[in-house]
Structures are given as C-alpha cells and as structure tokens.
Tab-separated table of C-alpha atoms in Angstrom:
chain	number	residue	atom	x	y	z
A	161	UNK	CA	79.254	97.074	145.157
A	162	UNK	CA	78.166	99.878	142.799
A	163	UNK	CA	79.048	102.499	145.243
A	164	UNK	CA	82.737	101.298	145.447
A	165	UNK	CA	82.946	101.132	141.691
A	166	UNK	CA	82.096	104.866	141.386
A	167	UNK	CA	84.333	105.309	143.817
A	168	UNK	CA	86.836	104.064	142.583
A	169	UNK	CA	86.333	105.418	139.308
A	170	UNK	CA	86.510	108.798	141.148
A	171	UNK	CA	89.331	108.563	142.693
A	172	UNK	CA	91.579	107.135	139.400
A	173	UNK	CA	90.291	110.476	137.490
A	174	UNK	CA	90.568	112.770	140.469
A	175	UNK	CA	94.447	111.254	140.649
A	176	UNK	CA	95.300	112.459	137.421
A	177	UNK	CA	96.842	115.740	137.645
A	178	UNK	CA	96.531	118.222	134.453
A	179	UNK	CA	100.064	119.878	134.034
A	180	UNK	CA	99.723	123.682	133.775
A	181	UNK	CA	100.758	125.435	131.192
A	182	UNK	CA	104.394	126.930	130.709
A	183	UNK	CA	104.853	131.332	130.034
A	184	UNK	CA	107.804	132.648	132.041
A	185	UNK	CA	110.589	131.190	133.874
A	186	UNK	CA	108.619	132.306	136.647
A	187	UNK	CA	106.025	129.846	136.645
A	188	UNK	CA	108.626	126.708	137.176
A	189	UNK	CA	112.077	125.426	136.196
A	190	UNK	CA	111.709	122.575	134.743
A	191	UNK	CA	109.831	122.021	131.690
A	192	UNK	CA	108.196	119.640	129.172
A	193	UNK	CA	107.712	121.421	125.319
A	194	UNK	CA	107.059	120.175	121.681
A	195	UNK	CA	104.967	119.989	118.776
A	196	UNK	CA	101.953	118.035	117.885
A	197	UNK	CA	101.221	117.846	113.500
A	198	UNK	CA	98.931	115.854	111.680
A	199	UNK	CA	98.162	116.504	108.218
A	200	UNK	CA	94.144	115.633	107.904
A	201	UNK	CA	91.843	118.099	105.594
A	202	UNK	CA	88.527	118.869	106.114
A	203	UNK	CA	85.594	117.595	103.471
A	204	UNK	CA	85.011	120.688	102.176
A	205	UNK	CA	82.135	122.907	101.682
A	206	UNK	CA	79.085	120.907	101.263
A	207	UNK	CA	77.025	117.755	101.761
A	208	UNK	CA	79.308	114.811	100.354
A	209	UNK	CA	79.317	110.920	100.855
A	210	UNK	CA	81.610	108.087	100.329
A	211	UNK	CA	80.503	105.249	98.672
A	212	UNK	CA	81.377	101.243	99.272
A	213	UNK	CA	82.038	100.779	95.858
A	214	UNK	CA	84.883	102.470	93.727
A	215	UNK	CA	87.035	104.263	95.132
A	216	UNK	CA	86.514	104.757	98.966
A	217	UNK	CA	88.560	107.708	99.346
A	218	UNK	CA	86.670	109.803	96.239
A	219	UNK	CA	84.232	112.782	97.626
A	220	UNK	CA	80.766	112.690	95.205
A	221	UNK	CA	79.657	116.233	96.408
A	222	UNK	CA	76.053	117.233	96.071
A	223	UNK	CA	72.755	117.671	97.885
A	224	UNK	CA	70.894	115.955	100.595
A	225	UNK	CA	67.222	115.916	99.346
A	226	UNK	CA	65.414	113.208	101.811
A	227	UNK	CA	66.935	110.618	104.609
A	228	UNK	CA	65.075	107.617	104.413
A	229	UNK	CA	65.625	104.496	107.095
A	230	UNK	CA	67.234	102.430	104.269
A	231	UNK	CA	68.785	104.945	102.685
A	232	UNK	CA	69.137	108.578	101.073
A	233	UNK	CA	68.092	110.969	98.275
A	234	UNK	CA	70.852	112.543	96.719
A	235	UNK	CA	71.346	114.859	93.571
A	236	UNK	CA	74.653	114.631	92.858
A	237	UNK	CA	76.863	117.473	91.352
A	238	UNK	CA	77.457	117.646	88.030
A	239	UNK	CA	80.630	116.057	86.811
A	240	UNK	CA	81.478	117.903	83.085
A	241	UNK	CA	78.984	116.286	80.838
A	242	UNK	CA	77.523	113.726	83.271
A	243	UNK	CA	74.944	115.019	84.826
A	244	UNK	CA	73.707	112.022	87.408
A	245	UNK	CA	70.274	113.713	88.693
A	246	UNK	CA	68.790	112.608	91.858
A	247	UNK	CA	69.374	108.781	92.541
A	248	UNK	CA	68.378	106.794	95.293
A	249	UNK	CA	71.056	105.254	97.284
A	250	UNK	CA	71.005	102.147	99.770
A	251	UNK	CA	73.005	102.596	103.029
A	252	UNK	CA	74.072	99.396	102.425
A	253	UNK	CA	76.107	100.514	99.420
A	254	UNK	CA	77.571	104.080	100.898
A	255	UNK	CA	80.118	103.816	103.182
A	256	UNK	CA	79.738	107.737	104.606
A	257	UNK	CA	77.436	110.714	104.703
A	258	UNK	CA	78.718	113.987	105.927
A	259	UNK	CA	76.090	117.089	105.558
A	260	UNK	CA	76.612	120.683	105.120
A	261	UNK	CA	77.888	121.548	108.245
A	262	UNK	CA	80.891	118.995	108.098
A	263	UNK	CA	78.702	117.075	110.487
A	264	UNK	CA	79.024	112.929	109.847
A	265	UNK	CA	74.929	111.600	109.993
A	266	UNK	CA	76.003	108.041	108.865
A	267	UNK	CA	78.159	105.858	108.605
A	268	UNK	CA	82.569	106.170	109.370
A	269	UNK	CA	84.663	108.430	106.930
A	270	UNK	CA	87.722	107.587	105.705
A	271	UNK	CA	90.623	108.543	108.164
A	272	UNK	CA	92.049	111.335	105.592
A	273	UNK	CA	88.866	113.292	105.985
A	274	UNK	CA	88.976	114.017	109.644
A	275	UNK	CA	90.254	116.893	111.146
A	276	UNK	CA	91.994	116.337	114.531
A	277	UNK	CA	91.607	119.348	116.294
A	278	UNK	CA	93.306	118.180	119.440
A	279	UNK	CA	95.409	115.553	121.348
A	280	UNK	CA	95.353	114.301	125.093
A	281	UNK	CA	97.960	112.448	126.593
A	282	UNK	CA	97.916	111.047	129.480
A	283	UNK	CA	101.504	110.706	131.280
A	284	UNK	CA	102.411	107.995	134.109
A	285	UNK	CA	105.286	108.843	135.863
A	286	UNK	CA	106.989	105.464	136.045
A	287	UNK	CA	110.195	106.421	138.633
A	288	UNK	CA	107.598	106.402	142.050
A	289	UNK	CA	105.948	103.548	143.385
A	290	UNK	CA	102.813	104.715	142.696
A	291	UNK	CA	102.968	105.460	139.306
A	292	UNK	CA	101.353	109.181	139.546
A	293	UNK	CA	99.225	109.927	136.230
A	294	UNK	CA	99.527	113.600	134.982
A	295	UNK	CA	97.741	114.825	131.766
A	296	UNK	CA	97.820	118.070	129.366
A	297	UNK	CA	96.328	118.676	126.133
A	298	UNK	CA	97.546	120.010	122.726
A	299	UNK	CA	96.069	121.480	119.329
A	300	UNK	CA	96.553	120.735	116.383
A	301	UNK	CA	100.129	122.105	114.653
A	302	UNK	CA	100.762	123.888	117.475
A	303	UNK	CA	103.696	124.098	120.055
A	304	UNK	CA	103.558	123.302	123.780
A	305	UNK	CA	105.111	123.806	126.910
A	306	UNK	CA	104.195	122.658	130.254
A	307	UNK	CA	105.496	122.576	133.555
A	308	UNK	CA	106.563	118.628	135.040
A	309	UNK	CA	108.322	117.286	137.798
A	310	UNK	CA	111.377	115.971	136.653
A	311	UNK	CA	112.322	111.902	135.728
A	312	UNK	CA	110.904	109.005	133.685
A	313	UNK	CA	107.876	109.054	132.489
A	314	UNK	CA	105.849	106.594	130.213
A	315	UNK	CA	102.823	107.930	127.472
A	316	UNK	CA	99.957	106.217	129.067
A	317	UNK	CA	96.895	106.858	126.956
A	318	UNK	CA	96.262	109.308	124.013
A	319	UNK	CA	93.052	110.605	123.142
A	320	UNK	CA	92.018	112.713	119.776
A	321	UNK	CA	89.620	114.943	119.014
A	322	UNK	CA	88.523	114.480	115.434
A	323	UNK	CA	85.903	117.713	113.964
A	324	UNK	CA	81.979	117.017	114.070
A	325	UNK	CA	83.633	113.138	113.621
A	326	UNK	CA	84.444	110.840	116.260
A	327	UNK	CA	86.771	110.984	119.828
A	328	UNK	CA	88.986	108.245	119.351
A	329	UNK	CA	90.854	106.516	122.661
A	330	UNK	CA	93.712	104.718	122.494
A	331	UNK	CA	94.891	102.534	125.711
A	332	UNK	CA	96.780	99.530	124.576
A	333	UNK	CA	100.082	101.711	123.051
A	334	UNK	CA	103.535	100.886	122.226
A	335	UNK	CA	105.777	101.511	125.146
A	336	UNK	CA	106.936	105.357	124.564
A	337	UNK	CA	108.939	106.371	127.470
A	338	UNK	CA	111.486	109.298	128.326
A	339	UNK	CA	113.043	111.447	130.666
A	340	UNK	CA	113.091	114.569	132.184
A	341	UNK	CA	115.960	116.433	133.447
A	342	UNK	CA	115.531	119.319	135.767
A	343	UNK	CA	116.004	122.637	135.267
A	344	UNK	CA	116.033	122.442	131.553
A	345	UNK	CA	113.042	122.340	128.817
A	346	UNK	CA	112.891	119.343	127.751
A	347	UNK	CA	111.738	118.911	124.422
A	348	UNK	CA	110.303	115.876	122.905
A	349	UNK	CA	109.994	117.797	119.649
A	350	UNK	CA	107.515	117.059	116.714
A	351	UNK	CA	104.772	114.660	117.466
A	352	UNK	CA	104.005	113.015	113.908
A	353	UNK	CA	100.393	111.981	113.168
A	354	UNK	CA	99.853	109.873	110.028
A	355	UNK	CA	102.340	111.871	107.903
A	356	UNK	CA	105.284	109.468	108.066
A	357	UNK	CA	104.105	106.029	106.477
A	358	UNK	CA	104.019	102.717	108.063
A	359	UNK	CA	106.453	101.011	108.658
A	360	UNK	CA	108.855	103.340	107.114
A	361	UNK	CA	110.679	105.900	108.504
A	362	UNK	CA	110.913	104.598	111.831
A	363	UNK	CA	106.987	104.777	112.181
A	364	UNK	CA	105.306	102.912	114.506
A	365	UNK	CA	101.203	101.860	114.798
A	366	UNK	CA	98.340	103.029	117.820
A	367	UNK	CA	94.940	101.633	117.415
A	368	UNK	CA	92.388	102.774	118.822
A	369	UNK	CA	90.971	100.834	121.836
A	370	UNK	CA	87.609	103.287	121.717
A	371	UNK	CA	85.815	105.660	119.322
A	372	UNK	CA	83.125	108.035	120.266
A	373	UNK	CA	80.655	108.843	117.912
A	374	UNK	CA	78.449	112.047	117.813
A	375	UNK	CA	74.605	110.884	118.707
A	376	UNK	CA	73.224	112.241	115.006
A	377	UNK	CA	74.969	109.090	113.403
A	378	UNK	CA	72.826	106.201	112.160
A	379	UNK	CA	74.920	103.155	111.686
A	380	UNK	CA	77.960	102.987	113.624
A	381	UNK	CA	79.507	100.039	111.425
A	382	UNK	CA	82.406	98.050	112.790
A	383	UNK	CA	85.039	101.136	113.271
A	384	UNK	CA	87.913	99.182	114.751
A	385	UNK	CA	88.050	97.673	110.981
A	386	UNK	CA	90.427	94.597	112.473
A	387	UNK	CA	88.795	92.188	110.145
A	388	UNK	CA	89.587	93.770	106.963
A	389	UNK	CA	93.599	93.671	107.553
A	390	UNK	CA	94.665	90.559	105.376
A	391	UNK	CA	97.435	90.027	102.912
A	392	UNK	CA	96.171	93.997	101.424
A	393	UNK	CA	97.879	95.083	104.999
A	394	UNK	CA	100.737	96.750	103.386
A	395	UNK	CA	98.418	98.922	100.536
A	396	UNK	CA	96.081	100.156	103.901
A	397	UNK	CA	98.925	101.734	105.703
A	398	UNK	CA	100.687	103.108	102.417
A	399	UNK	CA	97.975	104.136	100.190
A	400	UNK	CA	95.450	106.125	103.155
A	401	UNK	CA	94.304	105.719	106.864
A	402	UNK	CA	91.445	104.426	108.521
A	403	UNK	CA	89.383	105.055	111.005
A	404	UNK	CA	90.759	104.150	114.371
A	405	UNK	CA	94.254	103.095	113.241
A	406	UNK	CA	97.323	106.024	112.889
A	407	UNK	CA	100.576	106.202	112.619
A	408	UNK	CA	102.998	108.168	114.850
A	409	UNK	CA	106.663	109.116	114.983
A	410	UNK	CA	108.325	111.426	117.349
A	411	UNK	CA	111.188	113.360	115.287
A	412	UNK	CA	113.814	114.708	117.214
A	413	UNK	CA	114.656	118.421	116.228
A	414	UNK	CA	117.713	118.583	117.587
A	415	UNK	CA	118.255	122.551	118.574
A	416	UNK	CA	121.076	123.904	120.696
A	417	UNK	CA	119.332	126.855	121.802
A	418	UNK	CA	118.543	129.082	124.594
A	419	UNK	CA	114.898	129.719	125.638
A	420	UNK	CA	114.278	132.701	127.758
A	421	UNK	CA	117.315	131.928	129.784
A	422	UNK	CA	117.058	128.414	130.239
A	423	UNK	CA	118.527	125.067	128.537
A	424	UNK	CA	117.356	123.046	126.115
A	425	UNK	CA	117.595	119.395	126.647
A	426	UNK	CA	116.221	117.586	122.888
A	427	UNK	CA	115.046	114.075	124.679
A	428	UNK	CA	114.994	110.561	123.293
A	429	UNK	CA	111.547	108.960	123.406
A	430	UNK	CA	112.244	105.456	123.386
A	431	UNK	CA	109.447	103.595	121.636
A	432	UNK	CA	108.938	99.360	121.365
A	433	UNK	CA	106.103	98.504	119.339
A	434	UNK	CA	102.968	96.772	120.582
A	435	UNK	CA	102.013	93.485	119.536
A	436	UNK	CA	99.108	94.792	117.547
A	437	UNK	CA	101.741	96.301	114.998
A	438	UNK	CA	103.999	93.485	115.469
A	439	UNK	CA	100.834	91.393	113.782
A	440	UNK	CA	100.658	93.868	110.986
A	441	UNK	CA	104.271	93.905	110.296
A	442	UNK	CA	104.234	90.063	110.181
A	443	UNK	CA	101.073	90.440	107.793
A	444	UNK	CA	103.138	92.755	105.568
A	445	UNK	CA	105.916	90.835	105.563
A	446	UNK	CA	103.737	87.866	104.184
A	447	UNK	CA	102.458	89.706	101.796
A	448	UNK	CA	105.516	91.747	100.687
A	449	UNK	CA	106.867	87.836	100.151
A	450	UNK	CA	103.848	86.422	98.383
A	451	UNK	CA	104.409	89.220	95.776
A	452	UNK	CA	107.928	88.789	95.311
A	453	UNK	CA	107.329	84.738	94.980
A	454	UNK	CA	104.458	85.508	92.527
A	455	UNK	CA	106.506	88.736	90.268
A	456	UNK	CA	109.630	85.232	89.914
C-alpha cells in the first residue's frame, strides 16, 4: 500500500509540466505574459519583535541579549526620553521575534512584514479530459512571459515564497479561469497581492490551506488564524493582513500594442469567490449592520 502511494504521488508531480520561459518569437507562438505586485516591506535592519499587547503591527527594535525556553532578554531601543533597559519578556505575551538577519526564531509576524519574493501557480488546463497540470513561477514586481498551449485554463494552486518567513500554499481558491487564444500573447496583466482592499475594488480572498515554517522557529502558534475572524472581520481585511489570508485582484491593463511582431490579446480572468470569502463577506455584512443599528 505504501509503495502505490509514492507512486502515485510521483506520478501527479512528474505530470505537471513547468512552462518555459518566453524570449523571441522563435521559441513559440503562442504566449501567456503579465505581472505579479505585492506591496510587503521588509522589518528592517535589526532584531525586532511584535508584541500581543498594543498595537500588533508596531516594530519595538532592539537587541537580543539571551533566549530562554519561556521567553527572551531584550534591551530595547531607546524611544526619545524613555529609555526601557533590558526587560524580560514572556513568549506568552510577544506575538513575534525576528533577529538580525530578518530571520523569524518565534512566533508568526504580521502579514505586512513579509516579503514575498516569489509566486507559483499551478495551471490545469480544463478544455482536455484529463485536465493536464502545467506550472511556472514569478518574482516579485516583475513581468512574465511564458510559452502555453492554447485554450481554457483554470488557476489550480498558488504557492508564495515569503523572505526567511514562511512558504504559504493555497489549494482551496476561488474559481479563476481564462483563455488562451493562439498565436497571440495573451496577457492576464497585473496580478494584485494585498494592495487592493477587501472587499472593495472588485477584490476577492485566498487562504492559505498550508504554511511552511523555517525549522529555527519555536512556537508555531495557530497560523491559519480562522478563530479570530468575528464581528472585527471587516477592521482585519481593511486595517492590515495576516498571516495566511491575502487578497488578490487581477487588473486588466488593457494595451493595444504590438510585441515583437505579434498580437496582444488583454484576457478576462473570470473569478467566483470561494465559500471561505463568501463566510467573511456574510461576517462583514453583519457587522457593517450591527454598527449602523447601534450609530441610530
């Protein structure tokens, strides 16, 4: 039984074909471009930590001195007259450590601190009976191009890379489908991570299914975070990000040109949300009534 499970683990990753990259005309004829942009900043220079307490999103920057099983020594930097000193500091009341190198050793930051350095998708082609699987890989605000067969296709997974953070994988998507016409470049244009708010804009929700941490980090915590969205649903998606939870919108660009010789095609990604952000729109809605009962 365990030899036909890692077979058949072998063959689903061995079926997924990467797409290869797109230079001249020469290489194919028909090809898939865009943009991928999110707009997540990196700590800083630094050891720094996040606290439970306060606000979650503030940096305290300072030194490491000792890591303790419970908890940490920290001399925090000064802050204009206040001049904290070296405090002792429960794990139980910090919600993240990062050190010096930018590396996280406990805990989850806040979703505005990470640093996605790169996306995965993972395409199925939905027009064949077999549903082939074909996969590429994009930095960070950066354009792509890569050659594709043409017709419908369907995003089937999405993985990011987040800096000395976390991998996060995301299975259970909104449907996000589109076609490809042949002999043209097709492009899906800008790929929108967490800089259009939810649900404005014609935003839409991904959750992660998975998250990867690096081995250095103590307490893992509970980084899907689906038992903290309540009524205060609407203030986590407009206020900052978590861990694990993004928004995404695909804005068309729209341009009529020519690209070494060939066609541009600016394609429709149709998108129906998922039932995880229909719950959260319901949530919002309830609260977004509460508050208007409570303000008359």
């Amino acid at each position: 039984m365990r030899i036909l499970l890692l077979l058949l683990v072998f063959f689903t990753f061995s079926c997924t074909k990467k797409l290869v990259k797109y230079s001249s005309p020469d290489d194919c004829k028909t090809v898939m471009a865009g943009e991928f942009h999110n707009l997540y900043s990196y700590p800083g220079k630094g050891s720094c930590l996040f606290m439970n307490t306060g606000s979650k999103n503030k940096k305290i920057y300072g030194q490491i001195i000792e890591l303790k099983d419970n908890g940490l020594l920290f001399d925090q930097k000064d802050e204009g007259l206040f001049r904290p000193g070296i405090k002792f500091l429960d794990f139980r009341d910090v919600r993240c450590v990062i050190n010096d190198s930018g590396e996280v050793i406990y805990g989850l930051p806040p979703g505005n601190v990470c640093t996605i350095l790169r996306m995965n998708i993972t395409l199925k082609k939905i027009d064949v009976s077999d549903e082939q699987l074909v996969q590429f890989q994009s930095d960070s605000n950066e354009p792509f191009s890569f050659c594709i067969q043409p017709g419908k296709y369907k995003i089937h997974k999405f993985v990011f890379y987040n800096k000395n953070i976390s991998i996060e994988h995301f299975e259970n998507l909104p449907t996000m489908e589109f076609e490809i016409e042949k002999d043209k470049i097709n492009d899906l244009g800008r790929i929108l991570i967490d800089i259009i708010q939810f649900p404005e804009n014609d935003s839409h929700l991904i959750n992660a299914t998975k998250i990867e941490l690096p081995p250095n980090v103590i307490f893992l915590g509970a980084p899907l975070l689906f038992n903290i969205i309540s009524t205060t649903a609407q203030v986590l998606f407009k206020d900052y990000y978590v861990q694990g939870i993004h928004t995404i919108k695909f804005k068309k660009l729209n341009r009529e040109e020519k690209f070494l010789g060939m066609d541009y095609q600016n394609n429709n990604v149709f998108i129906e949300p998922s039932q995880f952000e229909i719950k959260i729109l319901d949530k919002i809605n309830k609260a977004s009534s509460s508050t208007r009962a409570s303000n008359d």
